[in-house]
Amino acid sequence: MSRLEFAPNLDQINVTDIKRGLGEFTPRAGRHVSFAALKEALKKAGYRLDSARLSVEGTLARDESGWWLEAEASKQRFAVEASDLLKDVEPGARVEVTGDWRALDESKAESKARREAIRPTELRKLSGAGNTPGELSTGLSGIQVSLSGAAGARGSSPAPVRATSPGLTVYKGGALALRYGYTRQHLGGLKVDRHSIRLAASYTPTPFVQLEIEAPFHRTSFEGANDSGSGAGSGFGNVTLWSKYRFYRALETWGDRQAAVRVGVELPTGRGRAGGLSGLPEFVSRQLGAVSGGLSLHTDVAYSQAKGRVILGGNIEAVLRSERDGFRMGHEVRVNTDLEYVLLPLKYRSPTRELFAILETTYVYHNRGRLRGERVPGSSASGFYAAPALQYTVSPRLALEASYQLPLIHNSGPQVLRTGRSLIVGLKYLY
């Protein structure tokens, strides 16, 4: 809505009651406002405009078609529907009219300047010197939309942290996400510490499509058993291009349901090899690098629903990998679930300053990997993990998050690094 020509910046739009979907803002001075444009913008963003109220300062006039009000700064005219409030007012009087805002039926051959109409509920006479003539004083107030519950609370925080969300960031806008990750892996006496920084940028050109690019940088250090040596390596991982299509969304009072499909292409741009320790099998040594293979295809389907303070969701993801330099990990399937609860604020009146408590689970399976075109025995693995997390929306544009993952069940072959604890901290900024 902030992208409308007459609407102010996002931080100047005040959501007065998120549960009932009420908000208000003052239009930019001198700009023409449009009920139809407001309704269409909200529709494209996935919401429905139930009603709107408008306050206008200006000069009253009357002709054969009835009463109208002109805001002198913008010269925009508003048809004023007949009301007992007008019986003691003369044409030419300066007034502030507040009432229900609507668009006139264009089939009645009304002029373009008369499409906006007000059904007055309040009228206040103004003195000639006490106000700035013709300005939209209080602008639109009490904009009522089907925006409530998680649909409103998640405006700047498209959680979850580890699972895929079917939601889009913002309509005709995007987000920048920066994450730091730490993972401890081991195999026998071998200990591996992985540090990563991931930068992702997304853009949403339509209410249904989101485009994203993700680029990681990794640093890995490892140490063998019995003083057999240690090492470290760093480098950029593979860049992944994503496209998400949200094919379903249903809004209700204090609730939201949506589903999306996402496809990604992982490009072989990263550093494929890392120095290993003597005595390690080659397949294990190759896992110390920053990438798991070459050109790869990712696809997943995600669903979520929110009701009140509770959000439930999940996704299923599949990864098909090709070899790079004669190596790849096995093809992969992931099943993620997401349970969230809005801890704060206790009295929910407006978005931001929310604290989300999150519990995610992940089941992952990958089949046997390949080395120089041959399947490697003992290279398949499966595991089930749980990850408590917190998210905090600092402002409509900024969110902070942290997640800590632990393995609950792990079943892997003797040539696969076992994943232990994993930490993610990050921030997301909407633009």
Short mmCIF file of C-alpha atoms in Angstrom, two decimals:
data_model
loop_
_atom_site.label_atom_id
_atom_site.label_comp_id
_atom_site.label_asym_id
_atom_site.label_seq_id
_atom_site.Cartn_x
_atom_site.Cartn_y
_atom_site.Cartn_z
CA MET A 1 0.00 0.00 0.00
CA SER A 2 2.89 2.39 0.68
CA ARG A 3 3.76 2.18 -3.04
CA LEU A 4 0.58 4.04 -4.02
CA GLU A 5 1.29 7.53 -5.33
CA PHE A 6 -0.79 9.17 -2.60
CA ALA A 7 0.26 6.92 0.29
CA PRO A 8 3.04 7.89 2.75
CA ASN A 9 6.08 5.82 3.67
CA LEU A 10 5.52 2.47 5.35
CA ASP A 11 6.50 3.72 8.81
CA GLN A 12 3.82 6.44 8.57
CA ILE A 13 0.99 3.94 8.11
CA ASN A 14 -0.38 3.23 11.57
CA VAL A 15 -2.00 -0.16 12.20
CA THR A 16 -4.36 0.62 15.08
CA ASP A 17 -5.86 -2.83 15.61
CA ILE A 18 -4.15 -5.78 13.96
CA LYS A 19 -6.75 -8.29 15.13
CA ARG A 20 -9.61 -6.40 13.50
CA GLY A 21 -7.48 -5.26 10.57
CA LEU A 22 -7.72 -1.51 11.17
CA GLY A 23 -5.18 1.07 10.08
CA GLU A 24 -4.89 4.74 9.23
CA PHE A 25 -2.63 7.14 7.38
CA THR A 26 -2.51 10.71 6.09
CA PRO A 27 -2.12 10.95 2.29
CA ARG A 28 0.71 12.95 0.82
CA ALA A 29 -0.17 16.63 0.48
CA GLY A 30 -1.48 17.72 -2.89
CA ARG A 31 -1.95 14.17 -4.26
CA HIS A 32 -5.23 12.81 -5.60
CA VAL A 33 -6.50 9.79 -3.71
CA SER A 34 -8.34 6.83 -5.21
CA PHE A 35 -10.57 4.33 -3.45
CA ALA A 36 -10.32 1.96 -6.44
CA ALA A 37 -6.50 2.14 -6.48
CA LEU A 38 -6.34 1.46 -2.73
CA LYS A 39 -8.67 -1.52 -3.06
CA GLU A 40 -6.71 -2.93 -6.00
CA ALA A 41 -3.34 -2.50 -4.26
CA LEU A 42 -4.58 -4.42 -1.22
CA LYS A 43 -6.07 -7.10 -3.45
CA LYS A 44 -2.77 -7.60 -5.26
CA ALA A 45 -1.02 -7.92 -1.90
CA GLY A 46 -3.50 -10.66 -0.93
CA TYR A 47 -5.92 -8.69 1.24
CA ARG A 48 -9.50 -7.44 0.96
CA LEU A 49 -10.65 -3.88 1.66
CA ASP A 50 -13.86 -4.12 3.65
CA SER A 51 -14.44 -0.40 4.14
CA ALA A 52 -12.66 2.93 4.48
CA ARG A 53 -13.34 6.25 6.15
CA LEU A 54 -12.03 9.57 4.91
CA SER A 55 -11.71 13.05 6.40
CA VAL A 56 -11.35 15.99 4.01
CA GLU A 57 -10.99 19.72 4.61
CA GLY A 58 -12.23 21.89 1.76
CA THR A 59 -14.92 24.12 0.30
CA LEU A 60 -18.49 22.95 -0.19
CA ALA A 61 -20.34 23.60 -3.46
CA ARG A 62 -23.66 22.57 -4.92
CA ASP A 63 -24.99 22.19 -8.45
CA GLU A 64 -27.76 20.30 -10.22
CA SER A 65 -26.03 16.99 -9.50
CA GLY A 66 -25.86 17.61 -5.74
CA TRP A 67 -23.21 18.49 -3.14
CA TRP A 68 -19.49 18.20 -3.67
CA LEU A 69 -16.36 19.13 -1.73
CA GLU A 70 -13.15 20.44 -3.26
CA ALA A 71 -9.79 20.02 -1.52
CA GLU A 72 -8.09 23.19 -2.61
CA ALA A 73 -4.47 22.00 -2.36
CA SER A 74 -5.03 19.12 -4.80
CA LYS A 75 -8.19 20.48 -6.51
CA GLN A 76 -9.66 17.00 -6.16
CA ARG A 77 -13.45 16.89 -5.91
CA PHE A 78 -15.43 14.51 -3.74
CA ALA A 79 -19.14 13.90 -4.22
CA VAL A 80 -20.91 14.34 -0.87
CA GLU A 81 -24.02 12.23 -0.53
CA ALA A 82 -27.18 13.89 0.77
CA SER A 83 -27.37 14.06 4.56
CA ASP A 84 -29.13 15.97 7.32
CA LEU A 85 -25.68 17.22 8.30
CA LEU A 86 -25.79 19.53 5.25
CA LYS A 87 -29.09 21.25 5.97
CA ASP A 88 -27.56 24.18 7.90
CA VAL A 89 -24.53 24.65 5.64
CA GLU A 90 -24.36 27.09 2.75
CA PRO A 91 -22.40 26.55 -0.48
CA GLY A 92 -18.96 28.14 -0.23
CA ALA A 93 -18.50 27.21 3.43
CA ARG A 94 -15.21 25.74 4.54
CA VAL A 95 -15.79 22.45 6.36
CA GLU A 96 -14.18 19.20 7.43
CA VAL A 97 -16.26 16.23 6.32
CA THR A 98 -15.67 12.75 7.70
CA GLY A 99 -17.50 9.71 6.42
CA ASP A 100 -17.51 6.44 4.55
CA TRP A 101 -15.39 6.55 1.40
CA ARG A 102 -16.38 4.79 -1.79
CA ALA A 103 -16.02 4.97 -5.55
CA LEU A 104 -18.96 6.07 -7.69
CA ASP A 105 -20.29 3.70 -10.33
CA GLU A 106 -18.53 4.72 -13.54
CA SER A 107 -21.44 3.38 -15.58
CA LYS A 108 -23.41 6.47 -14.54
CA ALA A 109 -21.21 8.56 -16.81
CA GLU A 110 -19.72 10.45 -13.90
CA SER A 111 -16.64 12.48 -14.73
CA LYS A 112 -13.25 11.19 -13.65
CA ALA A 113 -12.94 13.99 -11.10
CA ARG A 114 -16.19 12.91 -9.42
CA ARG A 115 -15.46 9.21 -8.97
CA GLU A 116 -14.63 9.61 -5.26
CA ALA A 117 -17.60 9.94 -2.92
CA ILE A 118 -18.16 10.46 0.81
CA ARG A 119 -21.21 9.38 2.81
CA PRO A 120 -20.86 11.92 5.66
CA THR A 121 -21.14 10.90 9.29
CA GLU A 122 -19.51 14.03 10.78
CA LEU A 123 -19.30 17.64 9.60
CA ARG A 124 -17.39 20.47 11.24
CA LYS A 125 -17.39 24.08 10.08
CA LEU A 126 -13.95 25.71 9.79
CA SER A 127 -12.99 29.32 10.23
CA GLY A 128 -11.28 31.03 7.34
CA ALA A 129 -8.02 31.62 9.20
CA GLY A 130 -7.71 28.58 11.44
CA ASN A 131 -6.74 25.92 8.93
CA THR A 132 -4.70 25.41 5.82
CA PRO A 133 -7.26 25.45 2.99
CA GLY A 134 -7.86 22.40 0.93
CA GLU A 135 -5.53 19.90 2.57
CA LEU A 136 -6.55 16.33 3.35
CA SER A 137 -6.19 16.80 7.08
CA THR A 138 -6.55 13.42 8.75
CA GLY A 139 -6.46 11.49 5.51
CA LEU A 140 -7.71 7.93 5.46
CA SER A 141 -8.60 6.64 8.90
CA GLY A 142 -9.90 3.26 9.90
CA ILE A 143 -8.96 1.38 6.75
CA GLN A 144 -10.51 -2.01 7.37
CA VAL A 145 -8.95 -4.98 5.63
CA SER A 146 -8.89 -8.71 6.09
CA LEU A 147 -5.52 -8.43 7.79
CA SER A 148 -5.28 -10.14 11.14
CA GLY A 149 -3.42 -12.71 13.21
CA ALA A 150 -0.28 -14.12 11.64
CA ALA A 151 -1.02 -12.43 8.34
CA GLY A 152 -0.34 -9.08 9.96
CA ALA A 153 2.23 -10.17 12.50
CA ARG A 154 4.45 -11.74 9.89
CA GLY A 155 4.72 -8.67 7.75
CA SER A 156 8.43 -8.20 8.37
CA SER A 157 9.31 -11.70 9.51
CA PRO A 158 8.59 -14.41 6.96
CA ALA A 159 9.53 -17.31 9.25
CA PRO A 160 10.36 -20.13 9.78
CA VAL A 161 14.14 -20.16 10.12
CA ARG A 162 15.07 -23.54 8.64
CA ALA A 163 11.93 -24.69 6.83
CA THR A 164 10.57 -23.00 3.71
CA SER A 165 7.74 -20.51 4.18
CA PRO A 166 5.04 -20.31 1.48
CA GLY A 167 4.72 -16.58 2.17
CA LEU A 168 6.19 -13.83 0.04
CA THR A 169 8.15 -10.94 1.53
CA VAL A 170 6.24 -7.90 0.27
CA TYR A 171 4.38 -7.11 -2.94
CA LYS A 172 6.57 -5.19 -5.40
CA GLY A 173 9.47 -5.16 -3.02
CA GLY A 174 12.01 -7.48 -1.56
CA ALA A 175 14.28 -8.43 1.29
CA LEU A 176 17.94 -8.83 2.15
CA ALA A 177 18.83 -11.65 4.53
CA LEU A 178 22.21 -12.16 6.22
CA ARG A 179 22.84 -15.33 8.22
CA TYR A 180 25.74 -16.78 10.14
CA GLY A 181 25.80 -20.54 10.67
CA TYR A 182 27.93 -22.88 12.73
CA THR A 183 27.83 -26.68 12.47
CA ARG A 184 29.84 -29.34 14.32
CA GLN A 185 30.38 -32.64 12.48
CA HIS A 186 32.34 -35.74 13.38
CA LEU A 187 33.26 -39.21 12.18
CA GLY A 188 35.15 -41.46 14.54
CA GLY A 189 38.00 -39.32 15.88
CA LEU A 190 37.62 -36.69 13.14
CA LYS A 191 36.08 -33.38 14.29
CA VAL A 192 34.90 -30.77 11.79
CA ASP A 193 33.76 -27.22 12.52
CA ARG A 194 31.95 -25.36 9.76
CA HIS A 195 31.30 -21.61 9.75
CA SER A 196 29.25 -19.99 7.01
CA ILE A 197 27.88 -16.61 6.03
CA ARG A 198 24.94 -16.59 3.65
CA LEU A 199 23.64 -13.52 1.88
CA ALA A 200 20.28 -13.76 0.13
CA ALA A 201 18.37 -11.13 -1.84
CA SER A 202 14.76 -11.56 -2.93
CA TYR A 203 12.29 -9.57 -5.01
CA THR A 204 8.54 -9.99 -5.37
CA PRO A 205 7.32 -8.57 -8.70
CA THR A 206 3.73 -9.88 -8.39
CA PRO A 207 1.42 -11.07 -5.58
CA PHE A 208 2.21 -14.66 -6.57
CA VAL A 209 5.90 -14.83 -7.53
CA GLN A 210 9.15 -14.29 -5.61
CA LEU A 211 12.66 -14.41 -7.09
CA GLU A 212 15.74 -14.97 -4.94
CA ILE A 213 19.51 -15.41 -5.17
CA GLU A 214 21.62 -16.92 -2.38
CA ALA A 215 25.41 -16.84 -2.10
CA PRO A 216 27.34 -18.55 0.77
CA PHE A 217 30.89 -18.27 2.05
CA HIS A 218 32.30 -21.15 4.09
CA ARG A 219 35.23 -21.71 6.42
CA THR A 220 35.99 -25.24 7.60
CA SER A 221 38.49 -26.43 10.18
CA PHE A 222 39.14 -30.06 11.08
CA GLU A 223 41.25 -32.13 13.41
CA GLY A 224 42.08 -35.81 13.28
CA ALA A 225 42.31 -38.30 16.11
CA ASN A 226 45.48 -39.06 18.07
CA ASP A 227 47.38 -36.00 16.85
CA SER A 228 47.09 -37.18 13.25
CA GLY A 229 47.02 -33.61 12.06
CA SER A 230 44.62 -30.73 11.40
CA GLY A 231 43.75 -28.31 8.67
CA ALA A 232 41.44 -25.57 7.50
CA GLY A 233 40.02 -24.18 4.30
CA SER A 234 37.67 -21.45 3.15
CA GLY A 235 35.90 -20.45 -0.01
CA PHE A 236 32.63 -19.53 -1.65
CA GLY A 237 29.96 -22.16 -1.97
CA ASN A 238 27.59 -22.68 -4.86
CA VAL A 239 25.24 -19.82 -5.78
CA THR A 240 21.57 -20.83 -5.91
CA LEU A 241 18.81 -19.12 -7.91
CA TRP A 242 15.24 -19.55 -6.61
CA SER A 243 11.75 -18.93 -7.94
CA LYS A 244 8.70 -19.31 -5.70
CA TYR A 245 5.06 -19.41 -6.85
CA ARG A 246 2.34 -18.99 -4.21
CA PHE A 247 -0.64 -20.79 -5.71
CA TYR A 248 -3.02 -20.67 -2.73
CA ARG A 249 -3.95 -18.13 -0.08
CA ALA A 250 -7.04 -17.77 2.12
CA LEU A 251 -7.45 -15.03 4.70
CA GLU A 252 -9.87 -15.03 7.61
CA THR A 253 -10.32 -13.15 10.85
CA TRP A 254 -7.06 -13.46 12.77
CA GLY A 255 -5.83 -16.19 10.43
CA ASP A 256 -4.06 -17.01 7.19
CA ARG A 257 -3.53 -20.13 5.06
CA GLN A 258 -1.18 -20.32 2.11
CA ALA A 259 0.77 -22.77 -0.04
CA ALA A 260 3.60 -22.38 -2.54
CA VAL A 261 5.95 -24.34 -4.75
CA ARG A 262 9.61 -23.35 -5.11
CA VAL A 263 12.27 -24.36 -7.64
CA GLY A 264 15.98 -23.65 -7.34
CA VAL A 265 19.05 -24.16 -9.50
CA GLU A 266 22.37 -24.55 -7.68
CA LEU A 267 25.21 -23.41 -9.91
CA PRO A 268 28.70 -24.99 -9.69
CA THR A 269 30.38 -21.72 -8.73
CA GLY A 270 31.94 -22.72 -5.42
CA ARG A 271 35.29 -24.13 -4.49
CA GLY A 272 35.04 -27.89 -4.86
CA ARG A 273 38.03 -29.26 -2.95
CA ALA A 274 39.63 -28.81 0.45
CA GLY A 275 42.85 -30.08 1.91
CA GLY A 276 42.33 -33.27 3.89
CA LEU A 277 44.11 -35.38 6.42
CA SER A 278 46.32 -38.29 5.48
CA GLY A 279 44.73 -41.67 5.96
CA LEU A 280 41.15 -40.53 5.32
CA PRO A 281 39.08 -42.23 2.61
CA GLU A 282 38.83 -39.93 -0.40
CA PHE A 283 35.04 -39.67 -0.15
CA VAL A 284 35.32 -38.48 3.46
CA SER A 285 38.10 -36.06 2.58
CA ARG A 286 36.01 -34.53 -0.21
CA GLN A 287 33.23 -33.75 2.27
CA LEU A 288 35.55 -31.24 3.97
CA GLY A 289 35.11 -28.89 1.02
CA ALA A 290 32.53 -26.12 0.63
CA VAL A 291 30.24 -27.87 -1.88
CA SER A 292 28.37 -31.15 -2.14
CA GLY A 293 28.42 -31.51 -5.91
CA GLY A 294 27.96 -29.68 -9.18
CA LEU A 295 24.86 -28.33 -10.93
CA SER A 296 21.88 -29.33 -8.79
CA LEU A 297 18.10 -28.98 -8.90
CA HIS A 298 16.08 -28.09 -5.79
CA THR A 299 12.30 -28.24 -5.55
CA ASP A 300 9.92 -28.04 -2.61
CA VAL A 301 6.27 -27.55 -1.68
CA ALA A 302 5.39 -25.58 1.46
CA TYR A 303 2.16 -24.98 3.40
CA SER A 304 1.33 -22.95 6.50
CA GLN A 305 -1.73 -21.88 8.43
CA ALA A 306 -2.15 -19.38 11.25
CA LYS A 307 -4.92 -18.98 13.77
CA GLY A 308 -4.67 -16.52 16.60
CA ARG A 309 -1.16 -16.70 18.03
CA VAL A 310 -0.34 -20.16 16.64
CA ILE A 311 1.29 -20.86 13.27
CA LEU A 312 1.70 -24.36 11.83
CA GLY A 313 3.58 -25.20 8.68
CA GLY A 314 5.96 -27.46 6.86
CA ASN A 315 7.57 -28.31 3.56
CA ILE A 316 8.98 -31.21 1.55
CA GLU A 317 12.16 -30.61 -0.43
CA ALA A 318 14.06 -32.76 -2.90
CA VAL A 319 17.60 -32.14 -4.20
CA LEU A 320 19.05 -33.82 -7.32
CA ARG A 321 22.84 -33.40 -7.54
CA SER A 322 25.30 -33.85 -10.37
CA GLU A 323 29.00 -34.66 -9.99
CA ARG A 324 31.72 -32.07 -9.88
CA ASP A 325 35.36 -33.07 -10.25
CA GLY A 326 34.18 -36.67 -9.93
CA PHE A 327 32.37 -36.17 -6.59
CA ARG A 328 28.88 -35.62 -5.27
CA MET A 329 26.89 -36.39 -2.16
CA GLY A 330 23.71 -38.42 -2.58
CA HIS A 331 20.39 -37.07 -3.79
CA GLU A 332 18.44 -35.70 -0.85
CA VAL A 333 14.91 -35.52 0.56
CA ARG A 334 13.98 -33.24 3.47
CA VAL A 335 10.73 -33.01 5.43
CA ASN A 336 10.45 -29.97 7.72
CA THR A 337 7.74 -28.99 10.21
CA ASP A 338 7.24 -25.64 11.89
CA LEU A 339 5.34 -24.73 15.06
CA GLU A 340 5.29 -21.10 16.19
CA TYR A 341 3.66 -19.08 18.96
CA VAL A 342 3.52 -15.31 19.37
CA LEU A 343 4.88 -14.75 22.89
CA LEU A 344 4.85 -10.94 22.84
CA PRO A 345 3.11 -8.55 22.93
CA LEU A 346 0.56 -9.86 25.41
CA LYS A 347 -2.07 -7.41 24.14
CA TYR A 348 -1.94 -7.49 20.36
CA ARG A 349 -2.86 -4.10 18.91
CA SER A 350 -0.33 -3.39 16.15
CA PRO A 351 2.46 -5.17 14.25
CA THR A 352 6.20 -5.14 15.11
CA ARG A 353 7.85 -5.79 18.47
CA GLU A 354 6.60 -9.38 18.24
CA LEU A 355 8.59 -12.20 19.78
CA PHE A 356 8.01 -15.62 18.18
CA ALA A 357 8.85 -18.88 19.94
CA ILE A 358 9.53 -21.53 17.28
CA LEU A 359 10.09 -25.27 17.25
CA GLU A 360 11.17 -26.82 13.96
CA THR A 361 11.87 -30.44 13.13
CA THR A 362 13.76 -31.83 10.13
CA TYR A 363 13.94 -35.32 8.72
CA VAL A 364 16.66 -35.71 6.07
CA TYR A 365 17.62 -38.67 3.93
CA HIS A 366 20.23 -38.88 1.20
CA ASN A 367 21.16 -41.95 -0.77
CA ARG A 368 24.64 -43.13 -1.64
CA GLY A 369 27.05 -40.61 -3.11
CA ARG A 370 29.34 -41.04 -6.08
CA LEU A 371 33.06 -40.84 -6.64
CA ARG A 372 34.35 -40.81 -10.24
CA GLY A 373 31.04 -42.17 -11.50
CA GLU A 374 30.82 -45.06 -9.04
CA ARG A 375 28.47 -45.37 -6.09
CA VAL A 376 30.29 -45.32 -2.74
CA PRO A 377 29.25 -48.04 -0.27
CA GLY A 378 28.40 -46.74 3.19
CA SER A 379 27.67 -43.20 1.97
CA SER A 380 23.92 -42.99 2.60
CA ALA A 381 22.48 -41.38 5.74
CA SER A 382 19.29 -40.29 7.47
CA GLY A 383 18.55 -38.26 10.56
CA PHE A 384 15.87 -36.47 12.54
CA TYR A 385 16.59 -33.11 14.18
CA ALA A 386 14.81 -30.62 16.44
CA ALA A 387 15.54 -26.89 16.50
CA PRO A 388 14.09 -24.39 19.00
CA ALA A 389 14.31 -20.81 17.74
CA LEU A 390 13.35 -17.20 18.48
CA GLN A 391 12.43 -14.39 16.12
CA TYR A 392 11.92 -10.73 16.97
CA THR A 393 10.47 -8.10 14.64
CA VAL A 394 12.29 -4.89 15.48
CA SER A 395 10.36 -2.77 12.97
CA PRO A 396 8.15 -3.27 9.89
CA ARG A 397 11.39 -3.64 7.90
CA LEU A 398 13.78 -5.46 10.26
CA ALA A 399 13.65 -8.89 11.93
CA LEU A 400 16.22 -10.80 13.99
CA GLU A 401 16.38 -14.58 14.45
CA ALA A 402 18.33 -17.37 16.14
CA SER A 403 17.97 -21.16 15.94
CA TYR A 404 19.83 -24.03 17.64
CA GLN A 405 19.49 -27.53 16.18
CA LEU A 406 20.25 -30.88 17.83
CA PRO A 407 20.14 -34.43 16.41
CA LEU A 408 17.55 -36.76 17.91
CA ILE A 409 18.03 -39.77 15.62
CA HIS A 410 21.01 -40.39 13.37
CA ASN A 411 21.66 -43.35 11.08
CA SER A 412 24.52 -42.96 8.63
CA GLY A 413 27.07 -45.07 6.84
CA PRO A 414 30.76 -45.23 7.83
CA GLN A 415 31.79 -42.79 5.09
CA VAL A 416 29.42 -39.91 5.94
CA LEU A 417 30.19 -37.10 8.37
CA ARG A 418 27.66 -37.05 11.21
CA THR A 419 26.04 -33.69 11.92
CA GLY A 420 25.88 -32.68 15.57
CA ARG A 421 24.77 -29.30 16.87
CA SER A 422 24.02 -26.45 14.53
CA LEU A 423 23.47 -22.74 15.18
CA ILE A 424 21.95 -20.06 12.94
CA VAL A 425 21.68 -16.35 13.73
CA GLY A 426 20.56 -13.78 11.22
CA LEU A 427 18.70 -10.66 10.26
CA LYS A 428 16.30 -9.76 7.49
CA TYR A 429 15.68 -6.29 6.08
CA LEU A 430 12.75 -5.43 3.80
CA TYR A 431 13.11 -2.81 1.11
#
